[in-house]
PDB file of C-alpha atoms in Angstrom:
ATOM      1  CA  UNK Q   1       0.000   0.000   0.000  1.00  0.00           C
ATOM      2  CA  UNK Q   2       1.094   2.839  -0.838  1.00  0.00           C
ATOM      3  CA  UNK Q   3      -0.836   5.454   0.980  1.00  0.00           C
ATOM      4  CA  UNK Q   4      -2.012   7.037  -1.728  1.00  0.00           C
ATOM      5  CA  UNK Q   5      -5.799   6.766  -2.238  1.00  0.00           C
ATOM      6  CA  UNK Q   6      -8.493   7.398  -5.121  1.00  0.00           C
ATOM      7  CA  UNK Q   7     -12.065   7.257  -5.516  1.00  0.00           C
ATOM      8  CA  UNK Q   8     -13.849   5.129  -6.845  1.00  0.00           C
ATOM      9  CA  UNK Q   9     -11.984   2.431  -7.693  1.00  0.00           C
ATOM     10  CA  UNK Q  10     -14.069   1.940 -10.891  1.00  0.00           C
ATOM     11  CA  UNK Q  11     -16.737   4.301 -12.996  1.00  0.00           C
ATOM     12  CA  UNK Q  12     -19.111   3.127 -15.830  1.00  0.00           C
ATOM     13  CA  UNK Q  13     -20.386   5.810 -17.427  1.00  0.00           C
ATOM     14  CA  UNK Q  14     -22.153   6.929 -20.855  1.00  0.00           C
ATOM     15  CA  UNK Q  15     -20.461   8.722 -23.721  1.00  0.00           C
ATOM     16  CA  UNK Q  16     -21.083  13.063 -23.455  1.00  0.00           C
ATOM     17  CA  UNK Q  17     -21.059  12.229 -19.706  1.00  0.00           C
ATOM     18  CA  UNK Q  18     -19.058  14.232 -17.154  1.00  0.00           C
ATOM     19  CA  UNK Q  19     -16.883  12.060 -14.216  1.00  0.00           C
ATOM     20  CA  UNK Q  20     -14.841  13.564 -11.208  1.00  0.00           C
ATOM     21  CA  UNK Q  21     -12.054  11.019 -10.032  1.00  0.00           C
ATOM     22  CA  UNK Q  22     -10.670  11.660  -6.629  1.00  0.00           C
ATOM     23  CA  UNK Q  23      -7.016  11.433  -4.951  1.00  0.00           C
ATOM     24  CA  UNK Q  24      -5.378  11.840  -1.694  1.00  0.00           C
ATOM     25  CA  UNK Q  25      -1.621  11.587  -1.520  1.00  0.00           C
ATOM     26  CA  UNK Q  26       0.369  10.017   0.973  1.00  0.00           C
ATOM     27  CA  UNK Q  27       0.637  11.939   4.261  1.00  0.00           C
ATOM     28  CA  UNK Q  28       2.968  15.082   3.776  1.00  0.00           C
ATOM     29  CA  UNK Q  29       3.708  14.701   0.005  1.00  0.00           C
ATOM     30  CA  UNK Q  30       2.857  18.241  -1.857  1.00  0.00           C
ATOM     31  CA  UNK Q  31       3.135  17.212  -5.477  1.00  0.00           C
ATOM     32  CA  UNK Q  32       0.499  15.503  -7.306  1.00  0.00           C
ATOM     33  CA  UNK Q  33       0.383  13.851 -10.891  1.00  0.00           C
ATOM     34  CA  UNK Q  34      -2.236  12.619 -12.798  1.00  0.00           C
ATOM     35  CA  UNK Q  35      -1.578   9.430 -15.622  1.00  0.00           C
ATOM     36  CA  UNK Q  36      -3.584   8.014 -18.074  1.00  0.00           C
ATOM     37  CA  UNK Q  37      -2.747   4.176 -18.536  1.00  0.00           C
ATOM     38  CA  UNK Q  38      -4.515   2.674 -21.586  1.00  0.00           C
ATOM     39  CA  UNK Q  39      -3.509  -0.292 -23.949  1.00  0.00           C
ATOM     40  CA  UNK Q  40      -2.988   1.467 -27.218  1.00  0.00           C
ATOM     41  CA  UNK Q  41      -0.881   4.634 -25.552  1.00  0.00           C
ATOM     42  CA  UNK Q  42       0.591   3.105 -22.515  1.00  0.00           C
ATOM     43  CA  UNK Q  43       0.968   5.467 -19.416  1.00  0.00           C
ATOM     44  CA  UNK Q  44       0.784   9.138 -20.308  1.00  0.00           C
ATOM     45  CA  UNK Q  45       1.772  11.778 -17.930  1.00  0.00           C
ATOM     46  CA  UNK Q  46      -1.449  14.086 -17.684  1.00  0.00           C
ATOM     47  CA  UNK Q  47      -0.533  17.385 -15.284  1.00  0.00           C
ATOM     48  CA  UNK Q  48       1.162  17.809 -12.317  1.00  0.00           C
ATOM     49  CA  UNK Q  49      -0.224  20.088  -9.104  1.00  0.00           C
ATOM     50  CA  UNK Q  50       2.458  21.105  -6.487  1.00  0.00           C
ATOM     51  CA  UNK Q  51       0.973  22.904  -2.867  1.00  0.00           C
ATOM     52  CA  UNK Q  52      -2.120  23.267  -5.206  1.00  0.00           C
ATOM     53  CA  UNK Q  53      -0.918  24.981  -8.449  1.00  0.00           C
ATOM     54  CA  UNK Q  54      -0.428  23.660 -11.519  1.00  0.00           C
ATOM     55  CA  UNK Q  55       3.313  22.823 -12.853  1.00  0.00           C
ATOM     56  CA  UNK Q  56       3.170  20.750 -15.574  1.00  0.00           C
ATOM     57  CA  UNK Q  57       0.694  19.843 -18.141  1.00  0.00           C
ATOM     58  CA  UNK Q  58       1.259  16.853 -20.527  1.00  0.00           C
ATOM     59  CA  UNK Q  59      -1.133  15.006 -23.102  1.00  0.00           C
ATOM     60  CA  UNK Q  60      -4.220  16.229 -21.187  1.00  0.00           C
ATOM     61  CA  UNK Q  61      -7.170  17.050 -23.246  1.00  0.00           C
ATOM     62  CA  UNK Q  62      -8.682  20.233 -23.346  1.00  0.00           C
ATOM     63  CA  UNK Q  63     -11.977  18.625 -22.220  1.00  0.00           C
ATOM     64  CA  UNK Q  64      -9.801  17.378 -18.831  1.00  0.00           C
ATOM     65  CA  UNK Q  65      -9.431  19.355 -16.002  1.00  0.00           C
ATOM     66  CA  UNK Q  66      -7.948  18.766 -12.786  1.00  0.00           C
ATOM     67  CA  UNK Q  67      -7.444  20.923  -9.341  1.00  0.00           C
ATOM     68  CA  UNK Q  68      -5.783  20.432  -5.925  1.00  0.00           C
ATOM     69  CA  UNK Q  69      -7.568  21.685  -2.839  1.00  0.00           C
ATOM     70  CA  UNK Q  70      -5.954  23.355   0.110  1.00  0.00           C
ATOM     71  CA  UNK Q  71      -6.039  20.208   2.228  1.00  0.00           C
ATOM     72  CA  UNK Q  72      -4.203  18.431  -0.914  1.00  0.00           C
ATOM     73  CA  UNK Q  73      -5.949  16.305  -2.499  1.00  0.00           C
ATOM     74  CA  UNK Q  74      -6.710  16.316  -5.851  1.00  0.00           C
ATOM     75  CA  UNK Q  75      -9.485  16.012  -8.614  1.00  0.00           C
ATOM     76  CA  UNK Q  76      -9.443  14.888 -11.955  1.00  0.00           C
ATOM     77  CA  UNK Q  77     -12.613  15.959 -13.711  1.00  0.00           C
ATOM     78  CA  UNK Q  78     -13.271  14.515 -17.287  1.00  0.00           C
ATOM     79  CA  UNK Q  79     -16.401  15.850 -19.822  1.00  0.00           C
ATOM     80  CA  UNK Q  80     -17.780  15.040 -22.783  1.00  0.00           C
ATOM     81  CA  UNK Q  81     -16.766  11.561 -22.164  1.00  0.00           C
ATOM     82  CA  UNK Q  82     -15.628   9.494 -25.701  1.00  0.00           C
ATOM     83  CA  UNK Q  83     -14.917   5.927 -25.741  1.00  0.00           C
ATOM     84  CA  UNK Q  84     -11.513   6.573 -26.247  1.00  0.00           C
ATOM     85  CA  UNK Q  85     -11.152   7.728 -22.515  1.00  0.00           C
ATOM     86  CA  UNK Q  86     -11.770   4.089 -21.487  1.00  0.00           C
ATOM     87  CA  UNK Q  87      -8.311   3.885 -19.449  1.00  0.00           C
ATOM     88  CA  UNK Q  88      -6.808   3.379 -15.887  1.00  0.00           C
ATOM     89  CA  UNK Q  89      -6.413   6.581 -14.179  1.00  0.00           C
ATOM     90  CA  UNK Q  90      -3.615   6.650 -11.605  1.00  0.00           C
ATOM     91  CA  UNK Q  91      -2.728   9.713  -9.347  1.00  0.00           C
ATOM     92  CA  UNK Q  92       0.864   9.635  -7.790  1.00  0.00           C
ATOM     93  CA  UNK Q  93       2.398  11.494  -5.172  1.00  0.00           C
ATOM     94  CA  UNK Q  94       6.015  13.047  -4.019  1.00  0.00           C
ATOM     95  CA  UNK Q  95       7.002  14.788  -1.159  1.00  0.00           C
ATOM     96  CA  UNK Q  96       8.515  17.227  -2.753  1.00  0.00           C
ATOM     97  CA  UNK Q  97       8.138  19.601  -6.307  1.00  0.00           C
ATOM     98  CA  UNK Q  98      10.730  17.728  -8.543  1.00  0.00           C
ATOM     99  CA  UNK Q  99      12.996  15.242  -8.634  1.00  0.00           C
ATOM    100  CA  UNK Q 100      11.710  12.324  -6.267  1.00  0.00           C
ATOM    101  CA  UNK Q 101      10.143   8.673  -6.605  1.00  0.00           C
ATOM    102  CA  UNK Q 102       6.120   8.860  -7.136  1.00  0.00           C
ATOM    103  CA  UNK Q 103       4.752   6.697  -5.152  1.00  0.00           C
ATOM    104  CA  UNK Q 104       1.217   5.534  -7.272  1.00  0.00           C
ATOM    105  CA  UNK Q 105      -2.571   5.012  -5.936  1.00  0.00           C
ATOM    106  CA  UNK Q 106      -4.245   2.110  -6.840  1.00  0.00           C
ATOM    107  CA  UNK Q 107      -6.183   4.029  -9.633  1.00  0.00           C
ATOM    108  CA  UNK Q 108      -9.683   4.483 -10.831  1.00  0.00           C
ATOM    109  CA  UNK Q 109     -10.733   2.453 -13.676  1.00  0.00           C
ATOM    110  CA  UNK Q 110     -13.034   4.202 -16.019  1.00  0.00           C
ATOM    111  CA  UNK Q 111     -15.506   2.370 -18.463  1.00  0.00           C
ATOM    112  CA  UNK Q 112     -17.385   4.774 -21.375  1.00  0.00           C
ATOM    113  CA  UNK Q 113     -20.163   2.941 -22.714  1.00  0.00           C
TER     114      UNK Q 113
ATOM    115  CA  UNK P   1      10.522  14.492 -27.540  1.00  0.00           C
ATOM    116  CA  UNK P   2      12.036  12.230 -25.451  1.00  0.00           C
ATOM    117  CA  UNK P   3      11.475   8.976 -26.003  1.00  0.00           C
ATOM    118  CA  UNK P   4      11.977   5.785 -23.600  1.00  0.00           C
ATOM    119  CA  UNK P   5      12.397   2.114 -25.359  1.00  0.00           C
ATOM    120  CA  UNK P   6      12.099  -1.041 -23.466  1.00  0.00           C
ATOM    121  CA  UNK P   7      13.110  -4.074 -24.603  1.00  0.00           C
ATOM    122  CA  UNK P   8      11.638  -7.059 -25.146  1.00  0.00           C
ATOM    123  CA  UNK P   9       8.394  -5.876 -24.761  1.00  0.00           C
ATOM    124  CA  UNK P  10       7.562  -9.641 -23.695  1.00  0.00           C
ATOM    125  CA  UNK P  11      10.015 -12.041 -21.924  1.00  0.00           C
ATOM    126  CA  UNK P  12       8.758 -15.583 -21.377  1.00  0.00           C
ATOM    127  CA  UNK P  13      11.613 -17.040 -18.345  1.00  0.00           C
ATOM    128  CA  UNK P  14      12.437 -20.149 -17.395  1.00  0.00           C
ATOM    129  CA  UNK P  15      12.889 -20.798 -13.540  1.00  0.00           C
ATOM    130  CA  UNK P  16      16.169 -20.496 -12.321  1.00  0.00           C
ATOM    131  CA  UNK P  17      17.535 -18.587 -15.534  1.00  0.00           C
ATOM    132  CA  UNK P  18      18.740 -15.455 -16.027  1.00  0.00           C
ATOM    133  CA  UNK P  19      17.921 -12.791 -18.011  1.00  0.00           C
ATOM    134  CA  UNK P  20      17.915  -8.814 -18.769  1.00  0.00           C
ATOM    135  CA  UNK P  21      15.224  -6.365 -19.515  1.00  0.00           C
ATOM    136  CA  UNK P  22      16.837  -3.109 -21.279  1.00  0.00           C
ATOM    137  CA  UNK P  23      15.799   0.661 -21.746  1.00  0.00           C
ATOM    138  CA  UNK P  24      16.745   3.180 -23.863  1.00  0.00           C
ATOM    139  CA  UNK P  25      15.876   6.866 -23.602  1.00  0.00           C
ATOM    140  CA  UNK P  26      16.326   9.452 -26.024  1.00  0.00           C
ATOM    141  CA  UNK P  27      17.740  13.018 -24.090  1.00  0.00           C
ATOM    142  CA  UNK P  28      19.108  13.887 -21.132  1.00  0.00           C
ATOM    143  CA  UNK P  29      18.256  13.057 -17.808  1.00  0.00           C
ATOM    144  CA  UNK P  30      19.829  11.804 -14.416  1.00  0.00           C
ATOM    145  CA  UNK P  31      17.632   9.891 -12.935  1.00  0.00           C
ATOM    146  CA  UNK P  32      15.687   6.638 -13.630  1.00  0.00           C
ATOM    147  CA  UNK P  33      13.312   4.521 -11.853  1.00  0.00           C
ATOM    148  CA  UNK P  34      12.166   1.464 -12.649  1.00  0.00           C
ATOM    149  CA  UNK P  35       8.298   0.450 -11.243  1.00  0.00           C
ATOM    150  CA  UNK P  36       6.241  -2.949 -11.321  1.00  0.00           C
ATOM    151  CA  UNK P  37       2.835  -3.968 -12.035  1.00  0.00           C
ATOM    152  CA  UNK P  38       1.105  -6.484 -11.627  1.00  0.00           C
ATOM    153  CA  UNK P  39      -2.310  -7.067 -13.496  1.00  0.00           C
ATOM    154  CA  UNK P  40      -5.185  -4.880 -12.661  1.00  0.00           C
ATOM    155  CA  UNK P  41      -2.705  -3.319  -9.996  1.00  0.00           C
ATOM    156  CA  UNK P  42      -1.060   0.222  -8.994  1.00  0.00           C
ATOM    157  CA  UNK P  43       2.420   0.541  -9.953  1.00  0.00           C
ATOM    158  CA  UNK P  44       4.934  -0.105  -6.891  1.00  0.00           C
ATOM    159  CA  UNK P  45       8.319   1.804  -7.370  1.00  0.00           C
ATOM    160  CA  UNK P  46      11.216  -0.735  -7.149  1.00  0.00           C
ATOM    161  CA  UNK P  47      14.287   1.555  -7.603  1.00  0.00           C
ATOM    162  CA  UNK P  48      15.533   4.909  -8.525  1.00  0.00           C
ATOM    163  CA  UNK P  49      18.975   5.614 -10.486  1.00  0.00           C
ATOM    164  CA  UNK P  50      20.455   8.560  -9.431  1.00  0.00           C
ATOM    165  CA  UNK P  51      23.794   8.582 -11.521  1.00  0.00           C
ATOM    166  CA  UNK P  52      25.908   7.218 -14.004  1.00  0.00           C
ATOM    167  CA  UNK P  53      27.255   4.052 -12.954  1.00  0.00           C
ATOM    168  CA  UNK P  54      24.353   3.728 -10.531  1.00  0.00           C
ATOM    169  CA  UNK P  55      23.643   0.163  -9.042  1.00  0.00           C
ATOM    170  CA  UNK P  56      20.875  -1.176  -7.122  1.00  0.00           C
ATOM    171  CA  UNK P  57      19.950  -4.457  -6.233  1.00  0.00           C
ATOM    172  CA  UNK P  58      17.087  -5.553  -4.335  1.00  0.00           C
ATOM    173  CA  UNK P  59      16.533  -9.761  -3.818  1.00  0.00           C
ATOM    174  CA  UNK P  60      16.907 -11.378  -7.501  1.00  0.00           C
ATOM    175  CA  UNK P  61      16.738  -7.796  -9.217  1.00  0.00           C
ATOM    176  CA  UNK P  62      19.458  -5.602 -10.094  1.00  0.00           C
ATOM    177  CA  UNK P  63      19.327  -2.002 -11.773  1.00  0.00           C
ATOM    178  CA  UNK P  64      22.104  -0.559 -13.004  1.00  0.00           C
ATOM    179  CA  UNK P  65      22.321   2.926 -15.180  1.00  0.00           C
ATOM    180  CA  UNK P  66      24.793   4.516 -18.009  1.00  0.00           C
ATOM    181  CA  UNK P  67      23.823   7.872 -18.499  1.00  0.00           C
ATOM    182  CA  UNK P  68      26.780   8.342 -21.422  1.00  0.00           C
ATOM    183  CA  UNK P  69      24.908   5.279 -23.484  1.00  0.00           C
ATOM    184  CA  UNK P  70      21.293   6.996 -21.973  1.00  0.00           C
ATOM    185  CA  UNK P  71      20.581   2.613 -20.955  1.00  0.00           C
ATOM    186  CA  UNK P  72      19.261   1.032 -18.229  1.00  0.00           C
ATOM    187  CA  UNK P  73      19.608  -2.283 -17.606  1.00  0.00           C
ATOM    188  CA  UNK P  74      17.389  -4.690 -15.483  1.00  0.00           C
ATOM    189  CA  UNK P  75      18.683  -8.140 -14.287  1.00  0.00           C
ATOM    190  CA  UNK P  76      16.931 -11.219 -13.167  1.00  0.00           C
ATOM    191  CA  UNK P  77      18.909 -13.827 -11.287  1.00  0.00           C
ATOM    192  CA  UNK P  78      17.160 -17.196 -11.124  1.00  0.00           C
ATOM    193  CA  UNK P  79      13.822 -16.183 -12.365  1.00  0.00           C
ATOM    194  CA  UNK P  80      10.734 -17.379 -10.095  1.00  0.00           C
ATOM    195  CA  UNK P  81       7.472 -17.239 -10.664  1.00  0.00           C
ATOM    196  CA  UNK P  82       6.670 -14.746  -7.972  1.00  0.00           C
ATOM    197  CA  UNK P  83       8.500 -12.009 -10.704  1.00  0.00           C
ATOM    198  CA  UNK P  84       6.113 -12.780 -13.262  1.00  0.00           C
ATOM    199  CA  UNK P  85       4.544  -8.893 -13.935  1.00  0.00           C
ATOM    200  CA  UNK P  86       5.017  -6.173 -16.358  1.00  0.00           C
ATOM    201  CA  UNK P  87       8.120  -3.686 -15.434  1.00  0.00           C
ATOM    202  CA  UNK P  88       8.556  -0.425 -17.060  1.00  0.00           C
ATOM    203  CA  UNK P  89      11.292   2.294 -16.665  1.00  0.00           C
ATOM    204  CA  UNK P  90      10.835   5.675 -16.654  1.00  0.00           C
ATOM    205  CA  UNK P  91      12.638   9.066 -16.818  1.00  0.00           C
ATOM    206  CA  UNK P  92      11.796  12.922 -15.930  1.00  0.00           C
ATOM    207  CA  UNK P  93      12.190  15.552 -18.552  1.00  0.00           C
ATOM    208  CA  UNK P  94      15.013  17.911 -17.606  1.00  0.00           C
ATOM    209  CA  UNK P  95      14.669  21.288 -18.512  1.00  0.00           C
ATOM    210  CA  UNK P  96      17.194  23.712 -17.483  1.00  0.00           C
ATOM    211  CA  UNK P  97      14.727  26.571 -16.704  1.00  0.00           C
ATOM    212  CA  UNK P  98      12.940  24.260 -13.784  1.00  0.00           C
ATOM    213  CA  UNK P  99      13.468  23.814 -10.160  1.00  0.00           C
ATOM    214  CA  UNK P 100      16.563  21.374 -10.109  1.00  0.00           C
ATOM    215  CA  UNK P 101      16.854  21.100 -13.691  1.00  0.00           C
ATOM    216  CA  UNK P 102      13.849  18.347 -13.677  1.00  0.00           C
ATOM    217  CA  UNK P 103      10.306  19.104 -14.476  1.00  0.00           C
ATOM    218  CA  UNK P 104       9.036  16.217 -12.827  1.00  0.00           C
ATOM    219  CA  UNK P 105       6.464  14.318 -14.664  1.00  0.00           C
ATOM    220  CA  UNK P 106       8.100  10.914 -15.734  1.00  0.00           C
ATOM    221  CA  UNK P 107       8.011   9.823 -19.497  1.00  0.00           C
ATOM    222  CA  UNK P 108       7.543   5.997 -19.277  1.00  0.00           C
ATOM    223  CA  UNK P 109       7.973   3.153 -21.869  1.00  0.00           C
ATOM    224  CA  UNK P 110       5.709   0.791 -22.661  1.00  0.00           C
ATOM    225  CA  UNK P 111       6.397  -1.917 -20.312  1.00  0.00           C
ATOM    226  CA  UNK P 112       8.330  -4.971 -20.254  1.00  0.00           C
ATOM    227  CA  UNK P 113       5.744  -7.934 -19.732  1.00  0.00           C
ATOM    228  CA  UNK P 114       7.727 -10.916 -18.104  1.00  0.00           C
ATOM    229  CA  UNK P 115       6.324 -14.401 -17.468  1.00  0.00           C
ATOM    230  CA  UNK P 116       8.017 -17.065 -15.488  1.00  0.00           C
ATOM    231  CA  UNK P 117       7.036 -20.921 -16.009  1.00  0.00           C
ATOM    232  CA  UNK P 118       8.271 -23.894 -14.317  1.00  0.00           C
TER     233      UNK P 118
END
């Protein structure tokens, strides 16, 4: 375990449908990144919140969005759901801004039907 | 774009053999990690390269890291079952302009699926 948690552990959901997947790093840790994990494009680095401003943005779509609260944790809100966004979503977490192991969540697995 | 290569993609091992997973990467950076998974499950970080020369071992798994030749190298030592998952390396995009020269996301490849029979 690796004390990072997300909610819920898996989503079905219809196409043009909006989802909000949740994540709470490990105790301490100040940097949060979201990845995408699907078959055809293997894990994709989404965006990256540190102390709850964005620092990085990757292949994130412009219908993504994501946020981290004062108390941390962070949300991952995807609209106008396709069938393409069928994927494992994993949020990671590092104590500090750069430079340091990510330690992974167990991810949210998201179904668009 | 940086790119990281693993190779093979699939390893079928024998028990008790030995064998070596590699990964290329395309531009600069100091510091690799290397992560497991097991199907349907999280990633679980298994070591982090800091610097050339870099080794790390940890039970029948050794890293080891040549920045000049931008390869990392994992090796099994008498394959069991129990190591049968998919392993991928990864790397974080340096750009000079960032805190500590790293930007921090990691760039992974696509995984390294091993499978250990009897």
């Amino acid at each position: 375990d690796s004390g990072v948690t997300q909610t819920p552990k898996h989503l079905i959901t219809a196409t043009g449908q909006r989802v909000t997947l949740r994540c709470s790093p490990r105790s301490g840790d100040l940097s949060v990144y979201w990845y995408q994990q699907s078959l055809d494009q293997g894990l994709q680095f989404l965006i990256h919140y540190y102390n709850g401003e964005e620092r990085a943005k990757g292949n994130i779509l412009e219908r993504f969005s994501a946020q981290q609260f004062p108390d941390l944790h962070s949300e991952l809100n995807l609209s106008s759901l396709e069938l393409g966004d069928s994927a494992l979503y994993f949020c990671a977490s590092s104590r500090r801004l750069y430079q340091e192991t990510q330690y992974f969540g167990p991810g949210t697995r998201l179904l668009v039907l | 774009e940086l790119k990281v290569e693993q190779n093979p993609l699939f390893l079928s091992m024998q028990e008790g053999k030995n064998y070596t997973i590699y990964c290329n990467y395309s531009t600069t950076s100091d510091r690799l990690y290397w992560y497991r998974q097991d199907p349907g499950k999280s990633l679980e970080s298994l070591f982090v390269l800091l610097s050339n020369g870099a080794v790390k071992q940890e039970g029948r798994l050794m890293a080891s890291l040549d920045t000049k030749a931008r390869l990392s190298t994992l090796h099994i030592t008498a394959a069991v079952h129990d190591l049968s998952a998919t392993y991928f390396c990864a790397v974080d995009i340096i750009t000079g302009l960032n805190y500590g020269g790293s930007q921090g996301n990691l760039i992974f490849g696509k995984g390294t699926k091993l499978s250990v029979k009897p």
